[in-house]
Short mmCIF file of C-alpha atoms in Angstrom, two decimals:
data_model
loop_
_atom_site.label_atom_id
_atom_site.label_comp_id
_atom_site.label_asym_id
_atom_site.label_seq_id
_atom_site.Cartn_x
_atom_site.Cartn_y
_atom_site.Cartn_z
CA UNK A 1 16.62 -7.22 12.16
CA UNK A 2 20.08 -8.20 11.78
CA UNK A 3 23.17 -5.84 9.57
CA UNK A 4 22.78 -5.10 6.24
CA UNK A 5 25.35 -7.98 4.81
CA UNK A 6 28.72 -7.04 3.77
CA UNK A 7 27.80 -8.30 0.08
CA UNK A 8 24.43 -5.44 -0.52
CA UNK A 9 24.88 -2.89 -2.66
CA UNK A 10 23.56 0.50 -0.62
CA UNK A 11 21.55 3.26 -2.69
CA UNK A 12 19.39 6.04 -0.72
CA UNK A 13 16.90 8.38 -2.00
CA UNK A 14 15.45 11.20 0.12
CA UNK A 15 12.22 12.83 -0.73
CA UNK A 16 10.11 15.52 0.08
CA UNK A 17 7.04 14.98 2.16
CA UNK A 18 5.01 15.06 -0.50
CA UNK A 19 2.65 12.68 -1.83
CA UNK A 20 3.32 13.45 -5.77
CA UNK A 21 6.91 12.21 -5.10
CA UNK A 22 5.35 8.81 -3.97
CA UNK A 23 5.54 7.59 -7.68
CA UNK A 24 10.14 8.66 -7.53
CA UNK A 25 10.42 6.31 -4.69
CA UNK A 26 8.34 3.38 -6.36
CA UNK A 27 10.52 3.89 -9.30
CA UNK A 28 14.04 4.24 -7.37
CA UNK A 29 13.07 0.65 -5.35
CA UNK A 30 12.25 -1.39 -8.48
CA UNK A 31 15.23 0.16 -10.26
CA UNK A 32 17.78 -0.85 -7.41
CA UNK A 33 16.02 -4.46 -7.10
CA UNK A 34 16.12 -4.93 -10.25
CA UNK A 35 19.93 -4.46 -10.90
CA UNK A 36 21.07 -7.47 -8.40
CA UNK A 37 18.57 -9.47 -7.18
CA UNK A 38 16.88 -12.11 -8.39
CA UNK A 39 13.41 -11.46 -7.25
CA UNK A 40 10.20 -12.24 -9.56
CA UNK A 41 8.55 -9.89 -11.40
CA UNK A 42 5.76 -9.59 -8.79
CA UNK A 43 7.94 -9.46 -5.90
CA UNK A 44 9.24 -6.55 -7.06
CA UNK A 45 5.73 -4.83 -7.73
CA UNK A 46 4.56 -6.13 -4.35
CA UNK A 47 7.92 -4.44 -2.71
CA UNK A 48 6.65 -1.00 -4.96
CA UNK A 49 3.22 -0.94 -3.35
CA UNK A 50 5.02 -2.09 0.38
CA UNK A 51 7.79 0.99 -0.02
CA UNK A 52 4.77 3.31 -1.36
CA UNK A 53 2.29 2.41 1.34
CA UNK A 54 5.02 3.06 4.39
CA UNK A 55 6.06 6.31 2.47
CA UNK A 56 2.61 7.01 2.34
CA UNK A 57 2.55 6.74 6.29
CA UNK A 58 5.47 9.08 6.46
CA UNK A 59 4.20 11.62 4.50
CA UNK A 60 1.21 11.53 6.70
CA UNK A 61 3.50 11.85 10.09
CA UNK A 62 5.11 14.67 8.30
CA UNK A 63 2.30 16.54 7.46
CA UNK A 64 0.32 15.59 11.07
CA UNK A 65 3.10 17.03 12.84
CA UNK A 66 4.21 19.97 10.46
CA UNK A 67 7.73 18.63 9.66
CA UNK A 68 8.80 20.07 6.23
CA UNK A 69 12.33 17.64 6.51
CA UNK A 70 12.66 14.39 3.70
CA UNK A 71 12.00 11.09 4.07
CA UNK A 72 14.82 8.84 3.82
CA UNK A 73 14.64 5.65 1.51
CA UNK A 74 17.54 3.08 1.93
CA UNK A 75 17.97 0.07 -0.20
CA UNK A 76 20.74 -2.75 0.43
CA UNK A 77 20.56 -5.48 -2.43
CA UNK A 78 22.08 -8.43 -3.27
CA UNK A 79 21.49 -11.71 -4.83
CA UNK A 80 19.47 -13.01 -2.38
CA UNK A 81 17.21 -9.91 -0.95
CA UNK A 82 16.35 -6.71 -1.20
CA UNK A 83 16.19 -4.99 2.04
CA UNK A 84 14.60 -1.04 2.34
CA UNK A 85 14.62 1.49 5.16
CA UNK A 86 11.87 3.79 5.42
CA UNK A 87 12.88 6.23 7.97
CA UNK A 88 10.60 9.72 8.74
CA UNK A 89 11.07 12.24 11.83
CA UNK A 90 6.90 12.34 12.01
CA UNK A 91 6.36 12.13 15.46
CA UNK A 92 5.40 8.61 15.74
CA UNK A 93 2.78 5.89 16.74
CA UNK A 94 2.34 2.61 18.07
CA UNK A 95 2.41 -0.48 16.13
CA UNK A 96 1.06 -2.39 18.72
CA UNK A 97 -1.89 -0.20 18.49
CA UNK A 98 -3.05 -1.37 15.06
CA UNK A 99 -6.91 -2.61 15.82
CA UNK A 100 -7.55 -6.36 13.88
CA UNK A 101 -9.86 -6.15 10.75
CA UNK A 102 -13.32 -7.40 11.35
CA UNK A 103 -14.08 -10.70 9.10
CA UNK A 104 -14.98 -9.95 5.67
CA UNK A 105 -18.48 -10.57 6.40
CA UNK A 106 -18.99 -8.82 9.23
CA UNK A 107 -20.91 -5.02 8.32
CA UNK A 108 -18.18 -3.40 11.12
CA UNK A 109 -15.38 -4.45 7.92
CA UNK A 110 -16.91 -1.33 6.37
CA UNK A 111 -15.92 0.83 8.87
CA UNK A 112 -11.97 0.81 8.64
CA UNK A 113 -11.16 3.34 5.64
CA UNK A 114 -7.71 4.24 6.89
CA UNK A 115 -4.94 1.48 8.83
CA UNK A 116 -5.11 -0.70 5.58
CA UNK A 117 -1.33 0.18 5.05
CA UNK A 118 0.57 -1.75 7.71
CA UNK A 119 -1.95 -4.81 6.76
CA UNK A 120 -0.78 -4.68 3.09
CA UNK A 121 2.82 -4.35 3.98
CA UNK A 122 2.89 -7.47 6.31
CA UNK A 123 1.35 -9.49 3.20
CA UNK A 124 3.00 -8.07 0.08
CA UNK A 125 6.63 -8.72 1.76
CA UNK A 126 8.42 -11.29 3.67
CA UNK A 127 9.69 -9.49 6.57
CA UNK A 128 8.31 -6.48 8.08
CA UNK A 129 9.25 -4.57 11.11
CA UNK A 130 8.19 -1.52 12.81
CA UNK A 131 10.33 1.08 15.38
CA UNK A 132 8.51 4.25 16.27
CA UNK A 133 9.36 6.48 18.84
CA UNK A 134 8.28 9.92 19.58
CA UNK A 135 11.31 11.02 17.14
CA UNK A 136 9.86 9.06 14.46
CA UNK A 137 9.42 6.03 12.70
CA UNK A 138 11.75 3.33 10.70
CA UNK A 139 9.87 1.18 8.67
CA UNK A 140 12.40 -2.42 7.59
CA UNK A 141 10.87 -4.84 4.88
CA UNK A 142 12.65 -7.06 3.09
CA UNK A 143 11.68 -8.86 -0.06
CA UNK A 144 13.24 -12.51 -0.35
CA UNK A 145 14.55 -14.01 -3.65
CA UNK A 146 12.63 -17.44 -4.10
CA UNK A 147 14.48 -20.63 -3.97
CA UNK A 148 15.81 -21.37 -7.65
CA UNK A 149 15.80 -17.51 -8.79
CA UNK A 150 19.52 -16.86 -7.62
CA UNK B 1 -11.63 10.02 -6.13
CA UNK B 2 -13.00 10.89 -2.72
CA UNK B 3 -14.71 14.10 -3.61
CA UNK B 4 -16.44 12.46 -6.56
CA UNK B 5 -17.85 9.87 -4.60
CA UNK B 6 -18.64 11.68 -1.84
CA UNK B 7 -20.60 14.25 -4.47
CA UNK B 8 -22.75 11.74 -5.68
CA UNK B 9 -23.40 10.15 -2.70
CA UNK B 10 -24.23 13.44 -0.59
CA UNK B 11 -26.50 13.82 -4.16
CA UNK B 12 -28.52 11.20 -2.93
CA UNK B 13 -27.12 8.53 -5.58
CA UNK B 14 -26.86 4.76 -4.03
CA UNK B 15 -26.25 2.76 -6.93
CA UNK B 16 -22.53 3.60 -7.72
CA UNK B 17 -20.65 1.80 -10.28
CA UNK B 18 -16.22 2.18 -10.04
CA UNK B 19 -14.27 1.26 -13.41
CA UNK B 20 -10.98 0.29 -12.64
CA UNK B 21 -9.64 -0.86 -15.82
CA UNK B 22 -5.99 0.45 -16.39
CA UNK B 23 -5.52 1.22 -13.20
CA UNK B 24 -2.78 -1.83 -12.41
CA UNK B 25 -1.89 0.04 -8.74
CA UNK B 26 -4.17 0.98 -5.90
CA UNK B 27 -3.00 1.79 -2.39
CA UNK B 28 -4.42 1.58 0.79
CA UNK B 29 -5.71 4.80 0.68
CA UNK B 30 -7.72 4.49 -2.60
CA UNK B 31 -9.09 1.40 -0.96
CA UNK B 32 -10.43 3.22 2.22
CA UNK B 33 -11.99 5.49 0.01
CA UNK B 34 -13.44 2.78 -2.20
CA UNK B 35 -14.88 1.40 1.52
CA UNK B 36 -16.06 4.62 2.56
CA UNK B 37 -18.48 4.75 -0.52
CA UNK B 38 -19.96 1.67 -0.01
CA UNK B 39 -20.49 2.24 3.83
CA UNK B 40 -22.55 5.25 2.67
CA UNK B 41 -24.12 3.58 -0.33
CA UNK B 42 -25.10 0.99 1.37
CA UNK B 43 -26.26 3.14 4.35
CA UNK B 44 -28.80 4.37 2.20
CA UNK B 45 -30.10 1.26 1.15
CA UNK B 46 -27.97 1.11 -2.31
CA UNK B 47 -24.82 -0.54 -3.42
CA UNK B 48 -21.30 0.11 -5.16
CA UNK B 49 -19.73 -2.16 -7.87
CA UNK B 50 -16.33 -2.37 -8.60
CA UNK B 51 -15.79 -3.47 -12.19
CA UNK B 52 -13.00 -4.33 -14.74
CA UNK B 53 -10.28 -5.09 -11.80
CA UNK B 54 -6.71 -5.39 -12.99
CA UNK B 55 -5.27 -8.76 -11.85
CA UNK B 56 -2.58 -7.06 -9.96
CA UNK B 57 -5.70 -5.01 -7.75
CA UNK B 58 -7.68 -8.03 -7.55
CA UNK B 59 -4.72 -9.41 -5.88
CA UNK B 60 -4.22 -6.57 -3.48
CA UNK B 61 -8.40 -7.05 -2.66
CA UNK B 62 -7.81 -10.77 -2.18
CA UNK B 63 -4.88 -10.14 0.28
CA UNK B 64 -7.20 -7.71 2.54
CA UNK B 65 -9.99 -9.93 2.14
CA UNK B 66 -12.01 -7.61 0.52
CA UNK B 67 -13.43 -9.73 -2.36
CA UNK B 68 -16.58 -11.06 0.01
CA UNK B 69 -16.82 -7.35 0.78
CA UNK B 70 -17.41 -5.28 -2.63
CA UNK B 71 -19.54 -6.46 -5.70
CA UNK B 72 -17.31 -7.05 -8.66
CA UNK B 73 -17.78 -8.01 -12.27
CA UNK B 74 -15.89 -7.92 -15.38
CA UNK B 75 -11.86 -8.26 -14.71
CA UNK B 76 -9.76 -7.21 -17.21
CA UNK B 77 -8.36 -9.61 -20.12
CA UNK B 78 -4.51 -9.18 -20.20
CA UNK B 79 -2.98 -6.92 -22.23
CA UNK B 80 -3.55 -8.00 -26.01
CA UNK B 81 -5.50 -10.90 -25.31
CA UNK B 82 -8.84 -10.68 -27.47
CA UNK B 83 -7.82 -7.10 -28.76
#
């Protein structure tokens, strides 16, 4: 995605790999967005559950590969956008990899329990992308204010 | 949540019923678990019902398609509304 633009504010929050500090980085992203941008109430609880789901994902890394080192949340806001970083050192995977859900209706739908994350973060925001590497993984969504909110 | 279900469903229960009211934020996780349930309830010839779905979960069901999937009843009224 392109530069954060010159006009964003930048705040970062590191966490521990821990799943109990899921709830401090839901809180930290709604706080930021809400100090600049002018994004809808729901936007901002659908960029909550986005930041908490690829946190969620880090965590897991962390934990999978026995990495005891934060997570790093970065937010750049401005009037039009809220963009957040979601950066681990958990070892990695491959987007491309993510298998397509079965139809609703078909019994195999019951199977997938776990890779509901990237799924939900590709519908709650409006930009989503993905770089993982064997280093780790940087998770990029952005959250769009809607035409007649700024 | 998992080792609940799981519990009653390793206790040979089929017919599961899940409140949700209050709970206004479910991840992905919870979700899988939610699945896994009714892959084993059903599995054993039962069911499990979701009921009392806050609008902002029923929205996160809708956008993974999963309203054809569980049996629901019984969303929550707003906060104050009827109270």
């Amino acid at each position: 995605m392109n530069g954060t633009p010159p006009s964003s504010r930048v705040v970062v929050l590191e966490i521990p790999p821990r799943h109990d500090y899921l709830a401090v980085a839901r809180r930290f992203v709604a706080a930021a967005a809400n100090i600049e941008a002018r994004l809808e109430a729901e936007q901002v609880s659908n960029l909550q559950v986005a930041v908490s789901e690829a946190c969620t994902n880090a965590i897991n890394a962390h934990e999978a590969a026995g990495v005891s080192d934060a997570i790093a949340i970065r937010c750049a806001v401005d009037a039009a956008r809220v963009e957040v970083v979601i950066s681990d050192h958990g070892g990695g995977f491959d987007p491309a990899a993510v298998v397509p859900l079965p139809e609703p209706s078909d019994p195999r739908r019951l199977d997938f329990e776990s890779g509901l994350g990237i799924r939900l973060m590709r519908a709650l925001t409006d930009r989503l992308e993905i770089n993982s590497s064997s280093w780790g993984t940087v998770v990029h969504v952005v959250m769009l204010a809607r035409a007649g909110s700024c | 949540m998992r080792a609940e279900l799981r519990a009653l469903t390793d206790a040979g229960h089929r017919e599961l019923e899940v409140d949700l009211a209050g709970v206004d934020l479910l991840d992905s996780t919870a979700i899988g678990v939610l699945l896994g349930a009714l892959r084993r309830a059903r599995l054993a010839g039962g069911d499990l019902r979701i009921t009392a779905l806050e609008p902002s979960v029923a929205a996160l069901f809708g956008l993974l398609g999963l309203h054809p999937v569980f049996a629901t009843a019984g969303s929550a009224a707003p906060c104050g509304a009827g109270s």
